[in-house]
Short mmCIF file of N, CA and C in Angstrom, two decimals:
data_model
loop_
_atom_site.label_atom_id
_atom_site.label_comp_id
_atom_site.label_asym_id
_atom_site.label_seq_id
_atom_site.Cartn_x
_atom_site.Cartn_y
_atom_site.Cartn_z
N MET A 1 95.26 66.95 132.51
CA MET A 1 93.83 67.90 132.22
C MET A 1 92.61 66.79 131.93
N ALA A 2 91.85 66.88 132.88
CA ALA A 2 90.75 65.93 132.76
C ALA A 2 89.23 66.55 132.51
N LEU A 3 88.36 65.60 131.75
CA LEU A 3 87.10 66.41 131.73
C LEU A 3 86.11 66.21 132.67
N GLN A 4 85.49 67.04 133.19
CA GLN A 4 84.58 67.01 134.14
C GLN A 4 83.74 65.75 134.09
N THR A 5 83.26 65.65 132.83
CA THR A 5 82.24 64.56 132.58
C THR A 5 82.66 63.31 131.68
N ALA A 6 83.72 62.91 131.92
CA ALA A 6 84.26 62.07 130.88
C ALA A 6 83.55 60.50 130.92
N ALA A 7 83.11 60.49 132.20
CA ALA A 7 82.43 58.99 132.10
C ALA A 7 81.17 58.75 131.49
N ALA A 8 80.45 60.16 131.25
CA ALA A 8 79.24 60.02 130.54
C ALA A 8 79.52 60.24 129.09
N LEU A 9 80.38 60.20 128.69
CA LEU A 9 80.70 60.67 127.18
C LEU A 9 80.16 59.42 126.33
N SER A 10 79.40 59.59 125.62
CA SER A 10 78.77 58.72 124.60
C SER A 10 78.12 59.55 123.43
N PRO A 11 78.19 58.79 122.37
CA PRO A 11 77.39 59.36 121.04
C PRO A 11 75.86 59.48 121.28
N ARG A 12 75.34 58.74 122.16
CA ARG A 12 73.72 58.90 122.59
C ARG A 12 73.85 60.13 123.51
N SER A 13 74.79 60.34 124.34
CA SER A 13 74.51 61.49 125.51
C SER A 13 75.15 62.73 124.66
N ILE A 14 75.82 62.78 123.78
CA ILE A 14 76.41 63.99 123.29
C ILE A 14 76.24 64.24 121.88
N SER A 15 75.49 65.19 121.20
CA SER A 15 75.00 65.49 120.17
C SER A 15 75.97 65.94 119.44
N SER A 16 75.87 66.17 118.03
CA SER A 16 76.89 66.58 117.01
C SER A 16 77.58 67.99 117.44
N SER A 17 78.71 68.23 117.58
CA SER A 17 79.39 69.56 117.94
C SER A 17 78.90 70.02 119.17
N THR A 18 79.01 69.27 120.23
CA THR A 18 78.78 69.47 121.64
C THR A 18 80.15 70.16 122.04
N THR A 19 80.08 71.24 122.98
CA THR A 19 81.31 71.40 123.64
C THR A 19 80.99 71.05 125.12
N ILE A 20 82.17 70.47 125.48
CA ILE A 20 82.48 69.88 126.79
C ILE A 20 83.42 70.64 127.69
N PRO A 21 82.95 71.17 129.03
CA PRO A 21 83.84 71.95 129.75
C PRO A 21 85.18 71.21 129.97
N CYS A 22 86.19 71.67 130.11
CA CYS A 22 87.39 71.02 130.58
C CYS A 22 87.79 71.93 131.64
N ALA A 23 88.39 71.03 132.52
CA ALA A 23 88.86 71.63 133.82
C ALA A 23 89.71 72.69 133.80
N ALA A 24 90.56 72.85 132.88
CA ALA A 24 91.48 73.93 132.66
C ALA A 24 90.75 75.08 131.79
N LYS A 25 89.40 75.13 131.63
CA LYS A 25 88.90 76.09 131.11
C LYS A 25 89.10 76.09 129.28
N HIS A 26 89.42 75.11 128.90
CA HIS A 26 89.58 75.02 127.24
C HIS A 26 88.52 74.25 127.07
N PRO A 27 87.66 74.44 126.28
CA PRO A 27 86.56 73.73 125.80
C PRO A 27 87.04 72.61 124.94
N ILE A 28 86.72 71.37 124.85
CA ILE A 28 86.94 70.42 124.01
C ILE A 28 85.94 70.11 123.18
N ILE A 29 85.94 70.39 121.93
CA ILE A 29 84.84 70.29 120.85
C ILE A 29 84.98 68.77 120.41
N TYR A 30 83.69 68.20 120.75
CA TYR A 30 83.41 66.83 120.25
C TYR A 30 82.21 66.71 119.18
N SER A 31 82.86 66.16 118.14
CA SER A 31 81.72 65.94 117.05
C SER A 31 81.78 64.57 116.41
N SER A 32 80.69 64.13 115.86
CA SER A 32 80.44 62.68 115.73
C SER A 32 79.69 62.54 114.37
N THR A 33 80.13 61.45 113.48
CA THR A 33 78.96 61.26 112.40
C THR A 33 78.74 59.97 112.75
N SER A 34 77.51 59.45 112.75
CA SER A 34 77.15 58.03 113.22
C SER A 34 75.84 57.76 112.34
N SER A 35 75.73 56.80 111.73
CA SER A 35 74.76 55.79 111.23
C SER A 35 74.22 55.18 112.42
N SER A 36 74.63 54.86 113.43
CA SER A 36 73.95 54.29 114.53
C SER A 36 74.50 54.81 116.05
N SER A 37 73.99 54.25 116.94
CA SER A 37 74.66 54.79 118.24
C SER A 37 75.53 53.68 118.81
N CYS A 38 76.73 54.25 119.30
CA CYS A 38 77.65 53.25 119.80
C CYS A 38 78.27 53.95 120.97
N PHE A 39 78.62 53.23 121.94
CA PHE A 39 79.34 53.91 123.21
C PHE A 39 80.90 53.54 122.97
N LEU A 40 81.53 54.86 123.60
CA LEU A 40 82.95 54.85 123.31
C LEU A 40 83.42 53.69 124.30
N SER A 41 84.81 52.70 123.93
CA SER A 41 85.20 52.01 124.86
C SER A 41 85.94 52.75 126.09
N GLN A 42 86.46 51.79 126.99
CA GLN A 42 87.01 52.32 128.44
C GLN A 42 88.36 53.05 127.65
N SER A 43 88.86 52.61 127.05
CA SER A 43 90.31 53.20 126.50
C SER A 43 90.05 54.50 125.85
N GLN A 44 88.93 54.57 125.10
CA GLN A 44 88.71 55.72 124.09
C GLN A 44 88.11 56.89 125.13
N ARG A 45 87.60 56.39 126.16
CA ARG A 45 87.08 57.30 126.95
C ARG A 45 88.31 57.95 127.95
N LYS A 46 89.16 57.19 128.14
CA LYS A 46 90.29 57.60 128.77
C LYS A 46 91.31 58.68 128.13
N ASN A 47 91.32 58.34 126.65
CA ASN A 47 91.81 59.27 125.84
C ASN A 47 91.29 60.66 125.83
N VAL A 48 90.02 60.51 125.65
CA VAL A 48 89.15 61.86 125.76
C VAL A 48 89.46 62.38 127.01
N ALA A 49 89.28 61.77 127.99
CA ALA A 49 89.55 62.55 129.30
C ALA A 49 90.96 63.21 129.66
N VAL A 50 91.95 62.65 128.85
CA VAL A 50 93.34 63.31 128.88
C VAL A 50 93.14 64.40 128.05
N GLY A 51 92.34 64.42 126.70
CA GLY A 51 91.95 65.57 126.33
C GLY A 51 92.54 66.34 125.24
N LEU A 52 93.76 66.56 125.03
CA LEU A 52 94.37 67.75 123.85
C LEU A 52 94.72 66.92 122.93
N SER A 53 94.42 65.76 122.35
CA SER A 53 94.84 64.95 121.30
C SER A 53 93.74 64.39 120.57
N GLY A 54 93.90 64.40 119.16
CA GLY A 54 92.87 64.05 118.50
C GLY A 54 92.43 62.58 118.76
N VAL A 55 91.23 62.08 118.80
CA VAL A 55 90.70 60.76 118.90
C VAL A 55 89.97 60.41 117.83
N THR A 56 90.15 59.28 117.19
CA THR A 56 89.26 58.73 116.08
C THR A 56 89.02 57.20 116.33
N THR A 57 87.78 57.05 116.65
CA THR A 57 87.54 55.63 116.64
C THR A 57 87.39 54.78 115.32
N SER A 58 87.66 53.47 115.61
CA SER A 58 88.08 52.62 114.66
C SER A 58 86.50 51.93 114.09
N LYS A 59 86.24 51.40 113.14
CA LYS A 59 85.34 50.95 112.34
C LYS A 59 84.91 49.86 113.45
N ARG A 60 83.67 49.62 113.81
CA ARG A 60 82.99 49.02 114.49
C ARG A 60 82.22 48.20 113.78
N LYS A 61 81.12 47.37 114.23
CA LYS A 61 80.09 46.63 113.43
C LYS A 61 79.54 47.79 112.70
N ARG A 62 79.04 48.88 113.29
CA ARG A 62 78.36 49.89 112.16
C ARG A 62 79.31 51.00 112.27
N ALA A 63 79.63 51.72 111.09
CA ALA A 63 80.30 52.73 111.03
C ALA A 63 80.18 54.02 111.40
N TRP A 64 81.17 54.60 112.34
CA TRP A 64 80.87 56.02 112.80
C TRP A 64 82.27 56.38 113.20
N ALA A 65 82.55 57.56 113.18
CA ALA A 65 83.72 58.18 113.62
C ALA A 65 83.34 59.45 114.42
N SER A 66 84.49 59.70 115.14
CA SER A 66 84.51 60.67 116.17
C SER A 66 85.91 61.32 116.34
N THR A 67 85.70 62.80 116.38
CA THR A 67 86.92 63.62 116.52
C THR A 67 86.94 64.32 117.72
N VAL A 68 88.15 64.42 118.51
CA VAL A 68 87.96 65.25 119.62
C VAL A 68 89.16 66.32 119.27
N LYS A 69 88.69 67.57 119.64
CA LYS A 69 89.80 68.84 119.33
C LYS A 69 89.66 69.92 120.34
N SER A 70 90.82 70.14 120.77
CA SER A 70 90.74 71.20 121.80
C SER A 70 90.68 72.53 121.33
N SER A 71 90.21 73.45 121.91
CA SER A 71 89.87 75.08 121.44
C SER A 71 91.38 75.53 121.45
N LEU A 72 92.41 74.90 121.84
CA LEU A 72 93.64 75.32 121.80
C LEU A 72 94.10 75.25 120.27
N ASP A 73 93.65 74.36 119.67
CA ASP A 73 94.09 74.13 118.13
C ASP A 73 93.22 75.11 117.22
N THR A 74 92.29 75.76 117.55
CA THR A 74 91.52 76.83 116.88
C THR A 74 91.58 78.25 117.53
N VAL A 75 92.59 78.40 118.50
CA VAL A 75 92.73 79.60 119.19
C VAL A 75 92.98 80.77 118.07
N GLY A 76 92.41 82.03 118.38
CA GLY A 76 92.51 83.15 117.29
C GLY A 76 93.81 84.03 117.41
N PRO A 77 93.68 85.02 116.99
CA PRO A 77 95.09 86.02 117.20
C PRO A 77 95.66 85.93 118.43
N THR A 78 97.04 86.15 118.62
CA THR A 78 97.78 86.15 119.71
C THR A 78 98.28 87.56 119.97
N VAL A 79 98.68 87.99 121.19
CA VAL A 79 99.22 89.11 121.33
C VAL A 79 100.57 88.95 121.88
N ASN A 80 101.60 89.66 121.21
CA ASN A 80 102.91 89.44 121.79
C ASN A 80 103.31 90.84 122.42
N VAL A 81 104.04 90.59 123.81
CA VAL A 81 104.45 91.50 124.52
C VAL A 81 105.64 92.17 123.83
N GLY A 82 105.73 93.71 123.95
CA GLY A 82 106.72 94.46 123.17
C GLY A 82 106.25 94.75 121.77
N GLN A 83 105.23 94.32 121.31
CA GLN A 83 104.67 94.82 119.80
C GLN A 83 103.26 94.94 119.69
N VAL A 84 103.26 95.85 118.66
CA VAL A 84 101.84 96.36 118.40
C VAL A 84 101.11 95.33 117.51
N THR A 85 99.92 94.80 117.87
CA THR A 85 99.06 93.86 117.34
C THR A 85 98.00 94.30 116.40
N GLU A 86 98.01 93.99 115.11
CA GLU A 86 97.02 94.51 114.26
C GLU A 86 95.87 93.79 114.69
N VAL A 87 94.77 94.56 114.68
CA VAL A 87 93.30 93.89 114.81
C VAL A 87 92.22 94.36 113.85
N ASP A 88 91.13 93.55 113.68
CA ASP A 88 90.07 93.95 112.85
C ASP A 88 88.73 93.74 113.85
N LYS A 89 87.52 93.79 113.21
CA LYS A 89 86.43 93.96 113.94
C LYS A 89 86.10 92.65 114.36
N ASP A 90 86.57 91.48 113.86
CA ASP A 90 86.46 90.27 114.52
C ASP A 90 87.22 89.72 115.68
N THR A 91 88.53 90.39 115.60
CA THR A 91 89.49 90.12 116.68
C THR A 91 89.77 91.08 117.67
N PHE A 92 89.14 92.16 117.62
CA PHE A 92 89.36 93.19 118.87
C PHE A 92 88.79 92.73 120.03
N TRP A 93 87.45 92.56 120.17
CA TRP A 93 86.91 92.24 121.44
C TRP A 93 87.27 91.14 121.89
N PRO A 94 87.66 89.84 121.20
CA PRO A 94 88.19 88.74 121.99
C PRO A 94 89.39 89.06 122.65
N ILE A 95 90.23 89.74 121.95
CA ILE A 95 91.67 90.02 122.47
C ILE A 95 91.57 91.20 123.74
N VAL A 96 90.68 92.02 123.85
CA VAL A 96 90.30 93.07 125.04
C VAL A 96 89.81 92.12 125.94
N LYS A 97 89.11 91.09 125.73
CA LYS A 97 88.41 90.27 126.90
C LYS A 97 89.54 89.35 127.47
N ALA A 98 90.17 88.98 126.47
CA ALA A 98 91.44 88.28 127.14
C ALA A 98 92.43 88.76 128.06
N ALA A 99 92.40 90.27 127.73
CA ALA A 99 93.64 90.88 128.49
C ALA A 99 93.04 91.06 129.54
N GLY A 100 92.08 90.71 130.08
CA GLY A 100 91.53 90.90 131.41
C GLY A 100 91.74 92.12 132.07
N ASP A 101 92.40 92.27 133.06
CA ASP A 101 92.59 93.50 133.90
C ASP A 101 93.69 94.36 133.52
N LYS A 102 94.17 93.96 132.13
CA LYS A 102 95.51 94.72 131.81
C LYS A 102 94.85 95.84 130.96
N THR A 103 96.04 96.86 131.00
CA THR A 103 95.48 98.06 129.87
C THR A 103 95.63 97.72 128.65
N VAL A 104 94.69 98.32 127.49
CA VAL A 104 94.68 98.11 126.28
C VAL A 104 94.72 99.23 125.68
N VAL A 105 95.64 99.58 124.93
CA VAL A 105 95.73 100.93 124.04
C VAL A 105 95.60 100.58 122.68
N LEU A 106 94.57 101.22 121.87
CA LEU A 106 94.09 101.00 120.63
C LEU A 106 94.19 102.08 119.82
N ASP A 107 95.12 102.09 118.81
CA ASP A 107 95.44 102.97 117.78
C ASP A 107 94.75 102.95 116.52
N MET A 108 93.64 103.65 116.18
CA MET A 108 92.76 103.63 115.38
C MET A 108 93.45 104.83 114.28
N TYR A 109 93.51 104.13 112.99
CA TYR A 109 94.38 105.16 112.11
C TYR A 109 93.70 104.52 110.87
N THR A 110 94.20 105.56 109.54
CA THR A 110 93.88 105.07 108.39
C THR A 110 95.04 104.91 107.55
N GLN A 111 95.27 104.26 106.33
CA GLN A 111 96.46 104.31 105.42
C GLN A 111 96.72 105.47 104.90
N TRP A 112 95.83 106.51 104.75
CA TRP A 112 96.02 107.71 103.94
C TRP A 112 96.42 108.88 104.96
N CYS A 113 96.52 108.71 106.17
CA CYS A 113 96.54 109.69 107.31
C CYS A 113 98.25 109.98 107.53
N GLY A 114 98.42 111.01 107.07
CA GLY A 114 99.74 111.55 107.54
C GLY A 114 100.33 111.66 109.05
N PRO A 115 99.49 112.29 109.90
CA PRO A 115 99.70 112.13 111.16
C PRO A 115 99.84 110.72 111.82
N CYS A 116 99.11 109.89 111.31
CA CYS A 116 98.85 108.37 111.82
C CYS A 116 100.41 107.97 111.24
N LYS A 117 100.93 108.23 110.19
CA LYS A 117 102.29 107.70 109.83
C LYS A 117 103.37 108.21 110.59
N VAL A 118 103.17 109.58 110.98
CA VAL A 118 104.16 110.06 111.85
C VAL A 118 104.28 109.42 113.16
N ILE A 119 102.92 109.13 113.68
CA ILE A 119 103.07 108.68 115.28
C ILE A 119 103.26 107.09 115.31
N ALA A 120 102.92 106.54 114.41
CA ALA A 120 103.42 105.01 114.22
C ALA A 120 104.50 104.73 114.88
N PRO A 121 105.70 104.99 114.43
CA PRO A 121 106.99 104.74 115.11
C PRO A 121 107.05 104.63 116.53
N LYS A 122 106.53 105.96 117.00
CA LYS A 122 106.68 106.39 118.35
C LYS A 122 105.80 105.60 119.23
N TYR A 123 104.53 105.10 118.78
CA TYR A 123 103.57 104.22 119.22
C TYR A 123 104.22 102.76 119.36
N GLN A 124 104.89 102.35 118.40
CA GLN A 124 105.71 101.14 118.43
C GLN A 124 106.88 101.20 119.56
N GLU A 125 107.59 102.19 119.91
CA GLU A 125 108.18 102.47 120.79
C GLU A 125 107.61 102.25 122.26
N LEU A 126 106.68 102.84 122.32
CA LEU A 126 105.63 102.61 123.43
C LEU A 126 105.45 101.34 123.95
N SER A 127 105.18 100.51 122.84
CA SER A 127 104.93 98.97 123.07
C SER A 127 106.07 98.28 123.64
N LYS A 128 107.10 98.57 123.23
CA LYS A 128 108.49 98.09 123.86
C LYS A 128 108.66 98.65 125.19
N LYS A 129 108.33 99.92 125.53
CA LYS A 129 108.47 100.38 127.12
C LYS A 129 107.67 99.91 127.99
N TYR A 130 106.22 100.01 127.61
CA TYR A 130 105.14 99.38 128.68
C TYR A 130 104.84 97.96 128.31
N LEU A 131 105.81 97.20 128.93
CA LEU A 131 105.31 95.58 129.01
C LEU A 131 104.27 94.97 129.52
N ASP A 132 103.57 95.92 130.38
CA ASP A 132 102.26 95.32 130.95
C ASP A 132 100.98 96.13 130.20
N VAL A 133 101.32 96.27 129.17
CA VAL A 133 100.21 97.07 128.39
C VAL A 133 100.00 96.29 127.09
N VAL A 134 98.73 96.09 126.72
CA VAL A 134 98.43 95.52 125.21
C VAL A 134 98.28 96.50 124.42
N PHE A 135 98.99 96.83 123.42
CA PHE A 135 99.21 97.61 122.24
C PHE A 135 98.45 96.96 120.77
N LEU A 136 97.49 97.89 120.48
CA LEU A 136 96.71 97.16 119.27
C LEU A 136 96.49 98.41 118.34
N LYS A 137 96.53 98.18 117.04
CA LYS A 137 96.03 99.03 116.09
C LYS A 137 94.88 98.52 115.13
N LEU A 138 94.15 99.51 114.84
CA LEU A 138 92.72 99.18 113.85
C LEU A 138 92.83 100.29 112.53
N ASP A 139 93.10 99.35 111.48
CA ASP A 139 92.83 100.47 110.20
C ASP A 139 91.36 100.60 109.99
N CYS A 140 90.93 101.87 110.19
CA CYS A 140 89.41 102.18 109.85
C CYS A 140 89.10 102.31 108.52
N ASN A 141 89.23 101.10 107.94
CA ASN A 141 88.99 101.23 106.44
C ASN A 141 87.52 100.52 106.44
N GLN A 142 86.84 100.34 105.25
CA GLN A 142 85.43 100.11 104.90
C GLN A 142 85.06 98.75 105.51
N GLU A 143 86.15 97.75 105.67
CA GLU A 143 85.78 96.51 106.54
C GLU A 143 85.61 96.58 107.78
N ASN A 144 86.54 97.74 108.53
CA ASN A 144 86.28 97.78 109.94
C ASN A 144 85.48 98.87 110.20
N LYS A 145 84.57 99.23 109.53
CA LYS A 145 83.89 100.42 109.75
C LYS A 145 82.80 100.38 110.75
N PRO A 146 82.30 99.11 111.01
CA PRO A 146 81.32 98.97 112.13
C PRO A 146 81.94 99.04 113.24
N LEU A 147 83.05 98.43 113.58
CA LEU A 147 83.88 98.59 114.80
C LEU A 147 84.21 100.10 115.22
N ALA A 148 84.78 100.81 114.10
CA ALA A 148 85.08 102.05 114.12
C ALA A 148 83.95 103.03 114.62
N LYS A 149 82.60 102.78 114.05
CA LYS A 149 81.48 103.35 114.41
C LYS A 149 81.05 103.03 116.03
N GLU A 150 81.25 101.88 116.10
CA GLU A 150 81.04 101.26 117.48
C GLU A 150 81.62 102.13 118.48
N LEU A 151 82.91 102.33 118.42
CA LEU A 151 83.81 102.98 119.34
C LEU A 151 83.77 104.57 119.03
N GLY A 152 82.99 104.86 118.23
CA GLY A 152 82.84 106.48 118.06
C GLY A 152 83.98 107.29 117.61
N ILE A 153 84.73 106.61 116.53
CA ILE A 153 85.71 107.51 115.93
C ILE A 153 85.30 108.61 114.83
N ARG A 154 85.78 109.74 115.17
CA ARG A 154 85.37 110.96 114.46
C ARG A 154 86.64 111.31 113.55
N VAL A 155 87.84 111.14 114.14
CA VAL A 155 89.25 111.80 113.49
C VAL A 155 90.35 110.81 113.63
N VAL A 156 91.13 110.71 112.78
CA VAL A 156 92.45 110.08 113.04
C VAL A 156 93.67 110.36 112.97
N PRO A 157 94.56 110.34 113.88
CA PRO A 157 94.62 109.10 114.66
C PRO A 157 93.74 109.45 115.97
N THR A 158 93.18 108.57 116.41
CA THR A 158 92.38 108.32 117.76
C THR A 158 93.02 107.21 118.50
N PHE A 159 93.14 107.37 119.70
CA PHE A 159 93.75 106.32 120.75
C PHE A 159 92.75 106.05 121.80
N LYS A 160 92.18 104.81 121.88
CA LYS A 160 91.43 104.54 122.79
C LYS A 160 92.12 103.84 124.05
N ILE A 161 91.99 104.03 125.08
CA ILE A 161 92.50 103.32 126.33
C ILE A 161 91.57 102.55 126.98
N LEU A 162 91.50 101.21 127.22
CA LEU A 162 90.43 100.36 127.77
C LEU A 162 91.21 99.66 128.95
N LYS A 163 90.15 99.48 129.79
CA LYS A 163 90.51 98.76 131.28
C LYS A 163 89.14 98.04 131.53
N ASP A 164 89.55 96.85 131.84
CA ASP A 164 88.22 96.00 132.23
C ASP A 164 87.28 96.04 131.15
N ASN A 165 87.58 95.98 129.78
CA ASN A 165 86.81 95.85 128.59
C ASN A 165 85.71 97.18 128.60
N GLN A 166 86.30 98.29 129.20
CA GLN A 166 85.68 99.46 129.05
C GLN A 166 86.55 100.57 128.40
N VAL A 167 85.94 101.57 127.75
CA VAL A 167 86.94 102.71 127.09
C VAL A 167 86.85 103.63 128.19
N VAL A 168 88.15 103.86 128.86
CA VAL A 168 88.36 104.92 130.05
C VAL A 168 89.03 106.23 129.71
N LYS A 169 89.74 106.24 128.51
CA LYS A 169 90.36 107.35 128.22
C LYS A 169 90.38 107.47 126.64
N GLU A 170 90.25 108.95 126.02
CA GLU A 170 90.63 109.01 124.50
C GLU A 170 91.53 109.99 124.24
N VAL A 171 92.48 109.94 123.42
CA VAL A 171 93.43 110.79 122.87
C VAL A 171 93.11 111.16 121.40
N LYS A 172 92.65 112.02 120.90
CA LYS A 172 92.46 112.48 119.44
C LYS A 172 93.65 113.17 118.93
N GLY A 173 94.00 112.78 117.69
CA GLY A 173 95.13 113.39 117.17
C GLY A 173 96.42 112.64 117.58
N ALA A 174 97.55 113.21 116.68
CA ALA A 174 98.88 112.61 116.85
C ALA A 174 99.46 113.20 117.98
N LYS A 175 99.07 113.40 119.41
CA LYS A 175 99.54 114.04 120.65
C LYS A 175 100.27 113.08 121.33
N PHE A 176 101.53 112.88 121.17
CA PHE A 176 102.21 111.67 121.72
C PHE A 176 102.25 112.00 123.34
N ASP A 177 102.51 113.24 124.01
CA ASP A 177 102.81 113.54 125.10
C ASP A 177 101.32 113.15 125.95
N ASP A 178 100.09 113.81 125.37
CA ASP A 178 98.93 113.45 125.80
C ASP A 178 98.56 111.93 126.03
N LEU A 179 98.95 111.13 125.12
CA LEU A 179 98.90 109.54 124.95
C LEU A 179 99.89 108.97 125.72
N VAL A 180 100.95 109.40 126.17
CA VAL A 180 102.03 108.93 127.26
C VAL A 180 101.22 109.29 128.73
N ALA A 181 100.61 110.31 128.92
CA ALA A 181 99.97 110.75 130.21
C ALA A 181 98.81 110.05 130.47
N ALA A 182 97.90 110.00 129.41
CA ALA A 182 96.77 109.22 129.67
C ALA A 182 97.12 107.45 129.89
N ILE A 183 98.10 106.89 129.28
CA ILE A 183 98.40 105.63 129.48
C ILE A 183 98.86 105.37 130.88
N ASP A 184 99.68 106.49 131.54
CA ASP A 184 100.29 106.31 132.89
C ASP A 184 99.10 106.38 133.97
N VAL A 185 98.23 107.42 133.59
CA VAL A 185 96.96 107.53 134.52
C VAL A 185 96.35 106.12 134.59
N VAL A 186 95.96 105.49 133.26
CA VAL A 186 94.97 104.36 133.61
C VAL A 186 96.04 103.27 134.22
N ARG A 187 97.27 102.92 133.92
CA ARG A 187 97.98 102.03 134.46
C ARG A 187 97.94 102.16 136.02
N SER A 188 98.10 103.13 136.53
CA SER A 188 98.57 103.55 137.93
C SER A 188 96.88 103.47 138.50
N SER A 189 95.94 103.44 137.92
CA SER A 189 94.46 103.46 138.68
C SER A 189 94.05 101.89 139.11
#
């Protein structure tokens, strides 16, 4: 994995906390603390070009340190196939965008909802059956209220089915057969 602009890498050309694009589409975050400007040596540039390991420069005539981190070190929540993943207002849209053209099903529920508790095990079974679909669940509590409002939740449980970052189907209530039919329609489109 090589940086596209590794040769031009220096504290003079890179401000603190600059993102440098990587050929593999994983940005490498470069930050430095410097009391003076100093160029990286050839071997340090080579290490930075390789990319995914931390690089700390040694003390030179003037003290400064730099660190290189891959975005892979700071990746957010992951989704496991065959499981339902709990999301919140901060993790929902990044996961939906990462899903690309896959179908995403979101179960919007509350802790106190009886029908939500009844359909939860069936929803879990669906996640094991449809391995090409991303299954998420969102607790519509006070903390996640902005996302629930954005998605237009009025009753729980509500299932939102998304494709290409857009809500394409909705099933209100604990209607398992309607949910399965809606998933099948979206998957086949």
